[in-house]
Amino acid sequence: AIPAVIIACLLLVSTLVSAQPCNTSLPLGFYTLKCDPQGNIVTPWPSIAAAVARNVDWYMAAPPVAHGYPTYVYSTFVDGNRSLIWPNGLQLIPAMQHGTAIISYVKYWQFTGKNDSRVLDRAALIADYLIENALITGENLTYPNFPRSSGIGIDFPIVTAAQRDVDYGMNTIEP
């Protein structure tokens, strides 16, 4: 089953969009609005399964760029072409972002009837990135071998915190 939060978000977006005049220049993810002559949104929209599959396919099509990882694995900020958005593209939030990605890929695999093994491969790749590049290491640490909450993604492995976390030290997790 699709997680309730995804269904709720899609329903909310659908409600918000349908309450507005139809505007074909309004980007909505990977979808283009179609309007009838009266300005109403033409339906049907893709099914939830088709919409989720389309999004998963976008991530699966990302080529390996650095150290065998797709851009979105080592950067939080990427554009529709899967390229870094500068200057923020150097920043990464691996503990939350990657943990969520791994869970999402496993849930999608279950949703597909355990038929889409590409997502398990991608979940394993992201887990490898976390283990090999995003753990806090060193001596006398409060949370040794805990995934970093932020970092500079082009460092392999990550050696310092980023964003506002860095104000609390280079090996900090969320303060």
mmCIF file of C-alpha atoms in Angstrom:
data_model
loop_
_atom_site.group_PDB
_atom_site.id
_atom_site.type_symbol
_atom_site.label_atom_id
_atom_site.label_comp_id
_atom_site.label_asym_id
_atom_site.label_seq_id
_atom_site.Cartn_x
_atom_site.Cartn_y
_atom_site.Cartn_z
ATOM 1 C CA ALA A 1 0.000 0.000 0.000
ATOM 2 C CA ILE A 2 1.083 3.562 -0.610
ATOM 3 C CA PRO A 3 1.918 5.392 2.622
ATOM 4 C CA ALA A 4 -0.968 7.531 3.868
ATOM 5 C CA VAL A 5 1.197 10.646 3.898
ATOM 6 C CA ILE A 6 1.740 10.409 0.114
ATOM 7 C CA ILE A 7 -1.980 9.972 -0.492
ATOM 8 C CA ALA A 8 -2.758 12.913 1.794
ATOM 9 C CA CYS A 9 -0.228 15.133 0.011
ATOM 10 C CA LEU A 10 -1.569 14.212 -3.410
ATOM 11 C CA LEU A 11 -5.141 14.899 -2.272
ATOM 12 C CA LEU A 12 -4.102 18.236 -0.776
ATOM 13 C CA VAL A 13 -2.295 19.292 -3.956
ATOM 14 C CA SER A 14 -5.263 18.143 -6.025
ATOM 15 C CA THR A 15 -7.635 20.179 -3.857
ATOM 16 C CA LEU A 16 -5.440 23.277 -3.924
ATOM 17 C CA VAL A 17 -4.908 23.067 -7.677
ATOM 18 C CA SER A 18 -8.581 22.428 -8.434
ATOM 19 C CA ALA A 19 -9.542 25.500 -6.365
ATOM 20 C CA GLN A 20 -7.396 27.699 -8.617
ATOM 21 C CA PRO A 21 -8.025 28.723 -12.224
ATOM 22 C CA CYS A 22 -6.340 26.268 -14.563
ATOM 23 C CA ASN A 23 -2.902 27.533 -15.535
ATOM 24 C CA THR A 24 -0.892 25.414 -17.989
ATOM 25 C CA SER A 25 2.289 27.317 -17.141
ATOM 26 C CA LEU A 26 2.089 26.136 -13.531
ATOM 27 C CA PRO A 27 4.655 23.345 -13.062
ATOM 28 C CA LEU A 28 3.474 20.540 -10.823
ATOM 29 C CA GLY A 29 6.306 18.065 -10.464
ATOM 30 C CA PHE A 30 6.563 15.998 -13.618
ATOM 31 C CA TYR A 31 3.036 16.836 -14.721
ATOM 32 C CA THR A 32 1.621 19.402 -17.099
ATOM 33 C CA LEU A 33 -1.836 20.709 -16.387
ATOM 34 C CA LYS A 34 -4.367 20.403 -19.172
ATOM 35 C CA CYS A 35 -7.265 22.843 -19.191
ATOM 36 C CA ASP A 36 -10.625 22.819 -20.925
ATOM 37 C CA PRO A 37 -12.019 26.005 -22.561
ATOM 38 C CA GLN A 38 -13.783 26.934 -19.298
ATOM 39 C CA GLY A 39 -10.486 26.885 -17.390
ATOM 40 C CA ASN A 40 -11.101 23.639 -15.517
ATOM 41 C CA ILE A 41 -8.397 21.046 -15.055
ATOM 42 C CA VAL A 42 -8.934 18.160 -17.425
ATOM 43 C CA THR A 43 -8.832 14.782 -15.744
ATOM 44 C CA PRO A 44 -7.969 12.042 -15.316
ATOM 45 C CA TRP A 45 -4.702 12.567 -13.594
ATOM 46 C CA PRO A 46 -2.412 9.556 -13.518
ATOM 47 C CA SER A 47 -3.219 6.977 -10.902
ATOM 48 C CA ILE A 48 -1.286 7.230 -7.653
ATOM 49 C CA ALA A 49 0.633 4.077 -8.609
ATOM 50 C CA ALA A 50 1.579 5.608 -11.983
ATOM 51 C CA ALA A 51 2.569 8.907 -10.374
ATOM 52 C CA VAL A 52 4.784 7.189 -7.784
ATOM 53 C CA ALA A 53 6.309 4.916 -10.461
ATOM 54 C CA ARG A 54 7.127 7.958 -12.603
ATOM 55 C CA ASN A 55 8.945 9.569 -9.696
ATOM 56 C CA VAL A 56 10.835 6.382 -8.832
ATOM 57 C CA ASP A 57 11.868 6.049 -12.487
ATOM 58 C CA TRP A 58 13.321 9.583 -12.391
ATOM 59 C CA TYR A 59 15.581 8.617 -9.483
ATOM 60 C CA MET A 60 16.485 5.261 -11.004
ATOM 61 C CA ALA A 61 17.592 6.972 -14.242
ATOM 62 C CA ALA A 62 20.205 9.037 -12.416
ATOM 63 C CA PRO A 63 23.636 8.001 -13.678
ATOM 64 C CA PRO A 64 26.559 7.437 -11.316
ATOM 65 C CA VAL A 65 28.612 10.630 -11.206
ATOM 66 C CA ALA A 66 31.061 10.716 -8.300
ATOM 67 C CA HIS A 67 32.560 7.582 -6.761
ATOM 68 C CA GLY A 68 29.773 5.542 -8.383
ATOM 69 C CA TYR A 69 26.935 7.504 -6.751
ATOM 70 C CA PRO A 70 24.165 9.471 -8.455
ATOM 71 C CA THR A 71 24.254 13.216 -7.702
ATOM 72 C CA TYR A 72 21.264 13.107 -5.365
ATOM 73 C CA VAL A 73 23.112 10.646 -3.089
ATOM 74 C CA TYR A 74 25.890 13.120 -2.271
ATOM 75 C CA SER A 75 23.902 16.369 -2.548
ATOM 76 C CA THR A 76 20.583 17.502 -1.123
ATOM 77 C CA PHE A 77 20.080 20.203 -3.744
ATOM 78 C CA VAL A 78 19.763 18.960 -7.339
ATOM 79 C CA ASP A 79 17.744 20.247 -10.286
ATOM 80 C CA GLY A 80 15.449 18.448 -12.724
ATOM 81 C CA ASN A 81 18.497 17.300 -14.715
ATOM 82 C CA ARG A 82 19.999 15.744 -11.583
ATOM 83 C CA SER A 83 22.774 18.389 -11.492
ATOM 84 C CA LEU A 84 24.040 20.179 -8.400
ATOM 85 C CA ILE A 85 22.348 23.490 -7.657
ATOM 86 C CA TRP A 86 25.167 25.863 -6.725
ATOM 87 C CA PRO A 87 26.228 26.895 -4.165
ATOM 88 C CA ASN A 88 23.898 24.847 -1.958
ATOM 89 C CA GLY A 89 24.596 21.698 -3.984
ATOM 90 C CA LEU A 90 27.660 21.064 -1.881
ATOM 91 C CA GLN A 91 25.531 20.479 1.212
ATOM 92 C CA LEU A 92 24.084 17.166 2.294
ATOM 93 C CA ILE A 93 21.830 15.923 5.099
ATOM 94 C CA PRO A 94 22.641 12.193 4.983
ATOM 95 C CA ALA A 95 21.157 10.845 8.226
ATOM 96 C CA MET A 96 17.610 12.022 7.504
ATOM 97 C CA GLN A 97 17.670 12.114 3.711
ATOM 98 C CA HIS A 98 19.285 8.745 3.197
ATOM 99 C CA GLY A 99 17.423 6.965 5.961
ATOM 100 C CA THR A 100 14.162 8.148 4.409
ATOM 101 C CA ALA A 101 15.306 7.109 0.933
ATOM 102 C CA ILE A 102 16.230 3.600 2.062
ATOM 103 C CA ILE A 103 12.877 3.116 3.795
ATOM 104 C CA SER A 104 11.024 4.533 0.775
ATOM 105 C CA TYR A 105 12.778 2.224 -1.682
ATOM 106 C CA VAL A 106 12.041 -0.831 0.439
ATOM 107 C CA LYS A 107 8.380 0.215 0.782
ATOM 108 C CA TYR A 108 8.153 0.793 -2.972
ATOM 109 C CA TRP A 109 9.633 -2.657 -3.582
ATOM 110 C CA GLN A 110 6.904 -4.104 -1.354
ATOM 111 C CA PHE A 111 4.278 -1.969 -3.132
ATOM 112 C CA THR A 112 5.333 -3.405 -6.496
ATOM 113 C CA GLY A 113 4.776 -6.933 -5.222
ATOM 114 C CA LYS A 114 8.528 -7.350 -4.650
ATOM 115 C CA ASN A 115 9.066 -7.186 -8.417
ATOM 116 C CA ASP A 116 11.243 -4.078 -8.817
ATOM 117 C CA SER A 117 14.697 -5.140 -7.641
ATOM 118 C CA ARG A 118 16.324 -1.906 -8.916
ATOM 119 C CA VAL A 119 15.032 -0.101 -5.852
ATOM 120 C CA LEU A 120 16.627 -2.621 -3.490
ATOM 121 C CA ASP A 121 19.910 -2.162 -5.341
ATOM 122 C CA ARG A 122 19.592 1.615 -4.950
ATOM 123 C CA ALA A 123 18.716 1.269 -1.249
ATOM 124 C CA ALA A 124 21.853 -0.855 -0.788
ATOM 125 C CA LEU A 125 23.954 1.722 -2.685
ATOM 126 C CA ILE A 126 22.690 4.501 -0.421
ATOM 127 C CA ALA A 127 23.336 2.369 2.682
ATOM 128 C CA ASP A 128 26.881 1.749 1.407
ATOM 129 C CA TYR A 129 27.332 5.519 0.994
ATOM 130 C CA LEU A 130 26.204 6.098 4.586
ATOM 131 C CA ILE A 131 28.544 3.445 5.973
ATOM 132 C CA GLU A 132 31.550 4.348 3.826
ATOM 133 C CA ASN A 133 31.227 8.135 3.738
ATOM 134 C CA ALA A 134 28.835 9.629 6.277
ATOM 135 C CA LEU A 135 29.595 8.151 9.695
ATOM 136 C CA ILE A 136 31.121 10.339 12.396
ATOM 137 C CA THR A 137 34.467 8.789 13.235
ATOM 138 C CA GLY A 138 37.221 9.612 15.666
ATOM 139 C CA GLU A 139 37.977 9.206 19.323
ATOM 140 C CA ASN A 140 36.107 10.523 22.377
ATOM 141 C CA LEU A 141 32.906 11.182 20.461
ATOM 142 C CA THR A 142 29.478 11.140 22.060
ATOM 143 C CA TYR A 143 27.944 9.322 19.072
ATOM 144 C CA PRO A 144 30.724 7.403 17.270
ATOM 145 C CA ASN A 145 29.756 5.772 13.978
ATOM 146 C CA PHE A 146 26.444 7.639 13.880
ATOM 147 C CA PRO A 147 25.427 9.071 10.465
ATOM 148 C CA ARG A 148 26.070 12.772 10.138
ATOM 149 C CA SER A 149 23.092 15.096 10.070
ATOM 150 C CA SER A 150 24.880 17.345 7.571
ATOM 151 C CA GLY A 151 28.067 17.569 5.591
ATOM 152 C CA ILE A 152 29.815 18.671 2.444
ATOM 153 C CA GLY A 153 28.793 16.004 -0.057
ATOM 154 C CA ILE A 154 31.795 16.253 -2.364
ATOM 155 C CA ASP A 155 34.056 15.030 0.438
ATOM 156 C CA PHE A 156 34.459 11.253 0.277
ATOM 157 C CA PRO A 157 34.244 10.532 3.192
ATOM 158 C CA ILE A 158 32.497 13.558 4.705
ATOM 159 C CA VAL A 159 34.855 15.194 7.202
ATOM 160 C CA THR A 160 32.839 18.117 8.549
ATOM 161 C CA ALA A 161 29.332 19.289 9.313
ATOM 162 C CA ALA A 162 27.594 21.826 7.078
ATOM 163 C CA GLN A 163 24.711 24.273 7.211
ATOM 164 C CA ARG A 164 24.091 25.590 10.748
ATOM 165 C CA ASP A 165 25.344 22.346 12.323
ATOM 166 C CA VAL A 166 28.916 23.513 11.759
ATOM 167 C CA ASP A 167 28.360 26.213 14.403
ATOM 168 C CA TYR A 168 28.403 23.390 16.958
ATOM 169 C CA GLY A 169 31.558 21.687 15.690
ATOM 170 C CA MET A 170 32.772 19.675 12.730
ATOM 171 C CA ASN A 171 31.527 16.334 14.087
ATOM 172 C CA THR A 172 28.156 17.450 15.361
ATOM 173 C CA ILE A 173 24.824 15.825 14.785
ATOM 174 C CA GLU A 174 21.629 17.879 14.998
ATOM 175 C CA PRO A 175 21.978 20.120 18.074
#
